[in-house]
Amino acid sequence: MMNERNHYHNEKMETLPQRELAAIQEKRFREILQYSYDNSVFYKKSLDRLGLKPEDVRSIRDLQDAKFFTTKDDLRLSYPFGMLAVPREKVVEMHATSGTTGTPALGLHTEKDLRDWGEVAARSLVMSGLTSKDVFQITPSLGMFSGGFGFYHGARAVGCTIVPASAGFSKRQIQFMLDFGTTMFSAIVSYAFRLAEVAAEMGIDPAKDTKVRKGIFGSEIWTKGMKQKVSELWDMEPFDVYGFTELCGPGVGNDCSMHDGLHMWQDYYLIEVVDPKTGEPLGAEEEGELVFTTLTKEAMPLIRYRSRDVSKLLDSPPACECGRTHRKYREIRARVDDMLKISGVNFWPSEVETVLLKEKDLGPEYRIHVYTENSVDRVRISVESRQKVLGESERSKLAGKLANDLHDVLLFKPEVEIVAPNSLPRVEVGKAVRVVDERKKTSLQP
Ligand code: ZN
């Protein structure tokens, strides 16, 4: 399927034979381990504690055997500059996770790190259809959150016209789209829906009245059903981008026009999948936690960093039909910490979303509410009906059907209520809150 999307930002590196990529990884892995040991107090101490010298480590397997990991807690305990491998004055830009669950984790970058981030983000943007002729609107926040700047550094490397609108002010976002002829935008997934709602309130149909036909989305877990809805609302082909602050931000990997997994940039990251409970490495097609080793980071290298994101390496042919050779991973299905446990049963919020979005009369907004009644865990799922308001009896019939469908998937029967369109709270800036767990008195979404 050759079309204008099948072009590259860096053809040579994006189509390098797998054997050559593996050789680059091996060489860079040994270099980054030595560099981290020599320059980071944290890594010197951690490796010394295990009696490991970088020169004795032949491959990642030696670190697997030693159960060596870096965790988010290590980053928090080292806050703010304990993980640095360069003098502080070499750091030119910094980002932070939201920190709603405690001390934030930081992403720290030298000038070279920013160029590398721009390179991977540009490859991902071009994979999503961005060209130098586009007007590209950035709707994630340009601030401590790494989302906005990742798209910015990438778009600078591509050389398009950038509209750095940043987060919020939805009416103004739509006005900019109309005034500047925006052809592509980047967003947190749920914001693509919010923008379409605001456009509708302004009497504008995003699919017909704007020039936006391309979109790149990240930061939230989303199902195929959600993608279908975004694509209908905006008349576009949505692309998935992956990344997180501690590595850089968006750009670590991206799905191509085949839409069957995300190519992750192997010349920058060595990626493993491990059992989240035991830490044991898993093989292709086995679902587990993604673990990243940065192969080129100067300011804050990370060795075997546990991402808490659940995915799997696809057992796909060495070269994708899009021409890229970098290994593909399944779209992120869940975060380890988002798993809900209800009376001994475990489930992911995305399993609920998949069932809800099969119903064409239901809108994309929903809320999973977990609470305790008489010492028993209960789950209530509220989901909005679409524009046409359903009658009382239709609503209760549909709610009953959904409760049964969810029972089959979750193995317990939740309460389901169908609520009016636009009645659930919306998030203007940041990630949607779809799970409210009263048992913990906190939201599970960071
Ligand atoms: Zn591909």
XYZ file of C-alpha atoms and ligand atoms in Angstrom:
447
model
C 0.000 0.000 0.000
C 2.152 2.818 -1.263
C 0.802 6.274 -0.625
C 2.171 9.653 0.389
C 2.462 8.397 3.971
C 5.168 5.943 2.973
C 8.022 8.325 3.356
C 10.597 8.578 6.068
C 12.328 11.199 8.142
C 15.566 9.182 8.145
C 15.220 6.448 5.551
C 18.637 4.886 6.138
C 18.126 4.356 9.881
C 14.413 3.515 9.702
C 14.991 0.733 7.170
C 18.317 -0.611 8.478
C 18.408 -4.441 8.422
C 17.581 -5.982 11.786
C 21.045 -7.549 12.022
C 22.687 -4.131 11.808
C 20.262 -2.652 14.347
C 21.115 -5.468 16.759
C 24.832 -4.746 16.315
C 24.252 -1.045 17.068
C 22.270 -1.975 20.171
C 24.973 -4.310 21.429
C 27.732 -1.732 20.985
C 25.702 1.139 22.463
C 24.537 -0.987 25.394
C 28.116 -1.659 26.493
C 29.020 2.011 25.998
C 26.053 3.377 27.974
C 26.692 0.952 30.833
C 30.317 2.071 31.098
C 29.281 5.735 30.733
C 26.622 5.402 33.457
C 29.049 3.668 35.819
C 31.712 6.329 35.259
C 29.408 9.356 35.476
C 26.373 8.555 37.620
C 26.767 8.075 41.365
C 23.489 6.136 41.364
C 24.659 3.560 38.811
C 28.130 3.214 40.315
C 26.603 2.430 43.715
C 23.915 0.111 42.278
C 26.338 -1.956 40.207
C 28.970 -2.054 42.965
C 26.330 -3.369 45.366
C 25.787 -6.346 43.041
C 29.528 -6.819 42.509
C 29.136 -6.049 38.797
C 31.784 -4.182 36.816
C 30.679 -2.821 33.412
C 33.641 -4.515 31.690
C 32.420 -7.906 32.973
C 28.893 -7.408 31.597
C 28.866 -8.913 28.089
C 25.179 -8.409 27.298
C 21.837 -7.454 28.803
C 21.514 -11.105 29.860
C 24.047 -10.578 32.657
C 21.866 -7.787 34.083
C 18.763 -9.986 33.694
C 20.472 -12.739 35.685
C 21.402 -10.248 38.408
C 17.786 -8.951 38.468
C 19.128 -5.440 37.958
C 16.394 -2.814 37.408
C 15.864 0.933 37.741
C 12.428 1.927 39.077
C 10.328 5.048 39.345
C 11.000 4.966 43.107
C 14.749 5.179 42.398
C 14.047 8.350 40.404
C 11.868 9.840 43.118
C 14.440 9.102 45.823
C 17.073 10.799 43.659
C 14.887 13.877 43.086
C 15.840 16.340 41.726
C 19.371 15.821 40.384
C 20.609 12.553 41.921
C 20.376 10.632 38.613
C 22.438 13.154 36.645
C 25.455 11.885 34.722
C 26.556 15.387 33.640
C 27.186 18.623 35.582
C 23.867 20.394 36.191
C 24.839 23.301 33.922
C 24.894 20.911 30.928
C 21.137 20.366 31.388
C 19.297 22.625 28.928
C 15.702 21.439 29.406
C 13.776 19.539 32.034
C 10.338 17.968 32.322
C 8.439 16.330 35.165
C 5.664 13.774 35.589
C 2.502 15.169 37.169
C 3.500 13.926 40.617
C -0.111 13.529 41.756
C 0.926 10.289 43.459
C 4.009 11.752 45.156
C 7.336 13.311 44.209
C 7.492 13.705 40.405
C 9.981 11.817 38.266
C 12.087 14.059 36.027
C 13.304 13.938 32.449
C 16.599 15.854 32.116
C 18.199 16.680 28.774
C 21.482 17.982 27.395
C 21.687 19.719 24.024
C 22.509 16.371 22.379
C 19.604 14.639 24.181
C 17.242 17.243 22.730
C 18.568 16.611 19.220
C 18.029 12.865 19.716
C 14.505 13.491 21.018
C 13.823 15.674 17.974
C 15.082 12.850 15.730
C 12.847 10.094 17.182
C 9.841 12.421 17.450
C 10.336 13.549 13.821
C 10.484 9.919 12.634
C 7.222 9.269 14.529
C 5.496 12.400 13.199
C 6.469 11.613 9.604
C 5.230 8.047 10.141
C 1.896 9.652 11.120
C 1.818 11.658 7.899
C 3.443 14.993 8.850
C 5.250 16.761 5.992
C 7.038 20.087 5.742
C 3.945 21.505 3.986
C 1.627 20.902 6.958
C 0.220 23.341 9.508
C 0.654 21.373 12.724
C -1.209 22.360 15.906
C 0.124 21.176 19.249
C -2.684 20.904 21.832
C -0.903 19.140 24.733
C 0.565 21.519 27.289
C 3.941 23.099 26.513
C 5.254 23.118 30.045
C 6.693 20.669 32.548
C 4.562 17.948 30.906
C 6.781 16.417 28.203
C 3.929 16.001 25.677
C 3.848 19.419 24.043
C 7.621 19.842 23.775
C 8.120 16.373 22.292
C 5.838 17.275 19.404
C 7.539 20.665 19.169
C 11.105 19.301 18.926
C 9.948 16.694 16.392
C 8.013 19.180 14.265
C 11.012 21.555 14.247
C 13.138 18.730 12.837
C 10.499 18.078 10.127
C 10.247 21.771 9.277
C 6.476 22.325 9.072
C 4.481 25.364 10.254
C 3.946 24.919 14.001
C 0.947 26.310 15.924
C 2.060 25.822 19.552
C -1.433 26.386 20.971
C -0.700 24.351 24.142
C -3.495 23.001 26.351
C -7.011 24.255 27.055
C -8.981 27.194 25.588
C -10.871 24.824 23.322
C -12.834 27.481 21.430
C -9.615 29.290 20.619
C -8.090 25.975 19.447
C -10.938 25.528 16.964
C -10.661 29.160 15.857
C -6.904 28.699 15.243
C -7.651 25.595 13.194
C -9.997 27.592 10.990
C -7.833 30.748 10.789
C -4.490 29.037 10.108
C -5.810 26.095 8.069
C -4.427 23.491 10.479
C -3.968 20.183 8.627
C -2.754 18.006 11.500
C -2.884 18.165 15.274
C -1.462 16.317 18.243
C -3.442 15.653 21.403
C -4.067 13.543 24.434
C -6.663 11.067 23.124
C -9.662 12.258 25.149
C -9.023 15.858 24.069
C -9.760 14.946 20.433
C -13.329 14.227 21.625
C -13.530 17.357 23.751
C -12.431 19.505 20.799
C -15.048 17.905 18.542
C -17.745 18.667 21.160
C -16.671 22.287 21.453
C -16.603 22.592 17.656
C -20.178 21.268 17.537
C -21.226 23.883 20.123
C -19.733 26.514 17.790
C -21.746 25.094 14.881
C -18.657 23.623 13.247
C -18.343 20.076 11.940
C -14.643 19.114 12.320
C -14.935 16.568 9.495
C -16.344 19.070 6.987
C -15.420 22.583 8.130
C -11.740 22.138 9.065
C -8.739 21.095 6.950
C -7.545 18.740 9.698
C -7.104 15.258 8.187
C -4.233 13.880 10.229
C -3.775 13.340 13.946
C -1.209 11.916 16.336
C -2.362 10.907 19.795
C -0.800 9.592 22.945
C -0.576 9.619 26.700
C -3.760 7.647 27.400
C -4.647 4.000 26.839
C -7.193 3.741 24.050
C -9.008 0.921 22.337
C -9.832 0.260 18.664
C -13.391 1.486 19.364
C -12.060 4.896 20.453
C -9.881 5.130 17.335
C -12.884 4.418 15.142
C -14.815 7.251 16.831
C -11.962 9.774 16.469
C -11.610 8.837 12.839
C -15.352 9.422 12.188
C -15.551 12.715 14.121
C -12.575 14.269 12.321
C -12.579 12.296 9.071
C -8.962 11.350 9.729
C -6.617 8.420 10.158
C -5.473 8.592 13.800
C -1.953 7.460 14.771
C -0.639 6.281 18.108
C 2.576 7.713 19.534
C 4.384 6.313 22.555
C 6.808 7.755 25.073
C 7.074 8.996 28.634
C 8.880 11.759 30.492
C 11.684 9.705 32.020
C 12.877 8.598 28.542
C 12.013 11.840 26.728
C 8.334 12.184 25.823
C 6.320 11.308 22.713
C 8.490 9.765 19.968
C 9.867 6.541 21.450
C 7.624 4.570 19.074
C 4.697 5.043 16.708
C 2.227 3.015 14.675
C 2.615 3.029 10.901
C -0.065 3.027 8.217
C -0.463 -0.760 8.667
C -1.931 -0.002 12.135
C -0.721 -3.285 13.512
C 1.644 -2.397 16.332
C 4.119 0.397 17.129
C 7.638 0.498 15.664
C 9.971 1.334 18.568
C 13.290 2.993 17.663
C 15.859 0.315 18.367
C 18.917 2.474 17.729
C 17.871 4.647 20.717
C 16.215 2.145 23.054
C 16.853 -1.430 24.068
C 13.452 -2.795 25.034
C 12.583 -5.911 27.003
C 9.273 -7.353 28.152
C 9.277 -8.856 31.664
C 6.788 -10.527 33.965
C 5.618 -7.610 36.163
C 5.536 -9.843 39.253
C 8.785 -11.837 38.959
C 10.846 -9.570 36.674
C 11.695 -12.600 34.468
C 12.193 -11.816 30.756
C 9.355 -12.885 28.440
C 9.447 -13.882 24.764
C 7.670 -12.526 21.689
C 3.849 -12.484 21.874
C 4.008 -12.785 25.692
C 2.328 -9.866 27.441
C 4.223 -8.140 30.246
C 5.832 -4.909 31.449
C 8.023 -2.904 29.050
C 11.559 -2.280 30.332
C 13.758 0.333 28.631
C 17.495 0.945 28.451
C 18.365 4.296 26.877
C 21.246 3.764 24.446
C 22.276 7.371 23.823
C 21.093 9.509 26.774
C 23.725 11.831 28.220
C 22.025 13.727 31.051
C 20.069 10.908 32.636
C 20.780 7.461 31.200
C 18.414 4.725 32.378
C 19.416 1.081 32.572
C 16.563 -1.466 32.556
C 13.933 1.083 33.602
C 10.556 -0.416 34.508
C 7.907 1.567 32.614
C 4.812 0.013 34.321
C 3.256 -0.110 30.808
C 1.807 -3.430 29.652
C 2.428 -4.564 26.071
C 4.101 -7.324 24.080
C 6.699 -7.721 21.341
C 4.983 -8.825 18.145
C 6.301 -11.881 16.377
C 6.174 -10.051 13.044
C 8.364 -10.404 9.921
C 11.711 -8.562 9.965
C 10.473 -5.814 7.630
C 7.016 -4.266 7.880
C 5.054 -3.529 4.713
C 5.671 0.160 5.412
C 9.379 -0.527 4.834
C 10.548 0.037 8.396
C 12.603 -2.658 10.092
C 12.360 -1.627 13.760
C 10.602 -4.206 15.949
C 6.881 -3.715 16.595
C 5.072 -3.797 19.923
C 1.352 -3.998 20.601
C -0.327 -0.678 21.485
C -0.112 -0.134 25.254
C -2.994 -2.115 26.711
C -2.764 -0.980 30.313
C -0.546 0.365 33.055
C 0.453 -2.160 35.697
C -0.817 0.208 38.390
C -4.216 0.670 36.718
C -5.292 -2.922 37.222
C -8.442 -2.981 39.327
C -9.041 -5.720 41.861
C -12.685 -6.298 42.749
C -13.464 -9.039 45.257
C -10.523 -11.107 44.068
C -11.128 -10.516 40.335
C -8.572 -8.498 38.327
C -9.450 -6.432 35.279
C -8.207 -3.514 33.167
C -10.358 -0.432 32.484
C -9.719 -1.007 28.737
C -11.715 -4.271 28.912
C -14.747 -2.250 29.991
C -14.146 0.334 27.253
C -14.041 -2.346 24.535
C -17.485 -3.637 25.568
C -19.047 -0.160 25.903
C -17.864 1.134 22.544
C -19.364 -1.773 20.621
C -22.740 -0.066 21.185
C -23.348 2.515 18.473
C -25.851 4.449 20.629
C -23.232 5.187 23.280
C -20.815 8.096 23.238
C -17.129 7.733 24.088
C -17.325 9.210 27.602
C -17.644 6.827 30.527
C -16.706 6.566 34.178
C -15.842 3.480 36.256
C -16.734 4.090 39.871
C -15.449 1.639 42.488
C -16.736 1.791 46.048
C -17.427 -0.356 49.095
C -20.898 -1.143 50.437
C -21.318 -3.312 53.557
C -17.643 -4.343 53.185
C -18.253 -5.588 49.624
C -16.506 -4.005 46.608
C -18.945 -2.642 44.047
C -18.509 -1.230 40.544
C -20.825 1.251 38.874
C -20.236 2.136 35.233
C -21.771 5.335 33.873
C -21.718 5.801 30.121
C -23.166 8.611 28.024
C -25.690 8.022 25.277
C -24.925 9.699 21.936
C -26.534 12.859 20.651
C -30.013 11.376 20.260
C -31.373 10.998 23.773
C -32.704 7.504 24.403
C -36.059 6.927 26.096
C -36.357 5.520 29.614
C -37.180 1.958 28.550
C -34.505 1.873 25.817
C -31.971 3.090 28.367
C -32.752 0.427 30.946
C -32.850 -2.300 28.287
C -29.426 -1.260 26.984
C -28.041 -0.977 30.530
C -29.240 -4.532 31.260
C -27.626 -5.859 28.080
C -24.326 -4.107 28.869
C -24.307 -5.476 32.428
C -24.646 -8.990 30.976
C -21.966 -8.417 28.304
C -19.610 -7.038 30.973
C -20.394 -10.003 33.215
C -19.067 -12.321 30.475
C -15.796 -10.393 30.249
C -15.197 -9.370 33.879
C -16.718 -12.449 35.575
C -18.772 -10.291 37.904
C -21.795 -8.150 37.157
C -21.335 -4.384 37.506
C -24.151 -1.835 37.815
C -24.544 0.075 34.535
C -26.300 3.404 34.033
C -26.798 5.239 30.750
C -26.565 8.984 31.319
C -27.403 11.979 29.124
C -24.917 13.298 26.514
C -22.383 15.793 27.946
C -23.314 14.969 31.549
C -20.022 13.418 32.717
C -17.256 15.846 33.736
C -14.694 16.723 31.027
C -11.002 17.412 31.429
C -9.777 20.510 29.561
C -6.096 20.121 30.399
C -4.356 16.806 31.004
C -5.518 13.224 31.006
C -9.128 12.090 31.327
C -10.200 10.659 34.674
C -12.125 7.508 33.786
C -11.666 5.529 36.993
C -12.678 6.774 40.428
C -11.680 4.305 43.128
C -13.230 5.498 46.391
C -11.599 2.660 48.281
C -8.275 4.457 47.890
C -9.814 7.912 48.116
C -7.850 8.781 44.995
C -8.098 8.547 41.241
C -6.061 5.798 39.648
C -5.119 7.862 36.647
C -1.929 9.833 37.237
Zn 5.314 -0.467 9.598
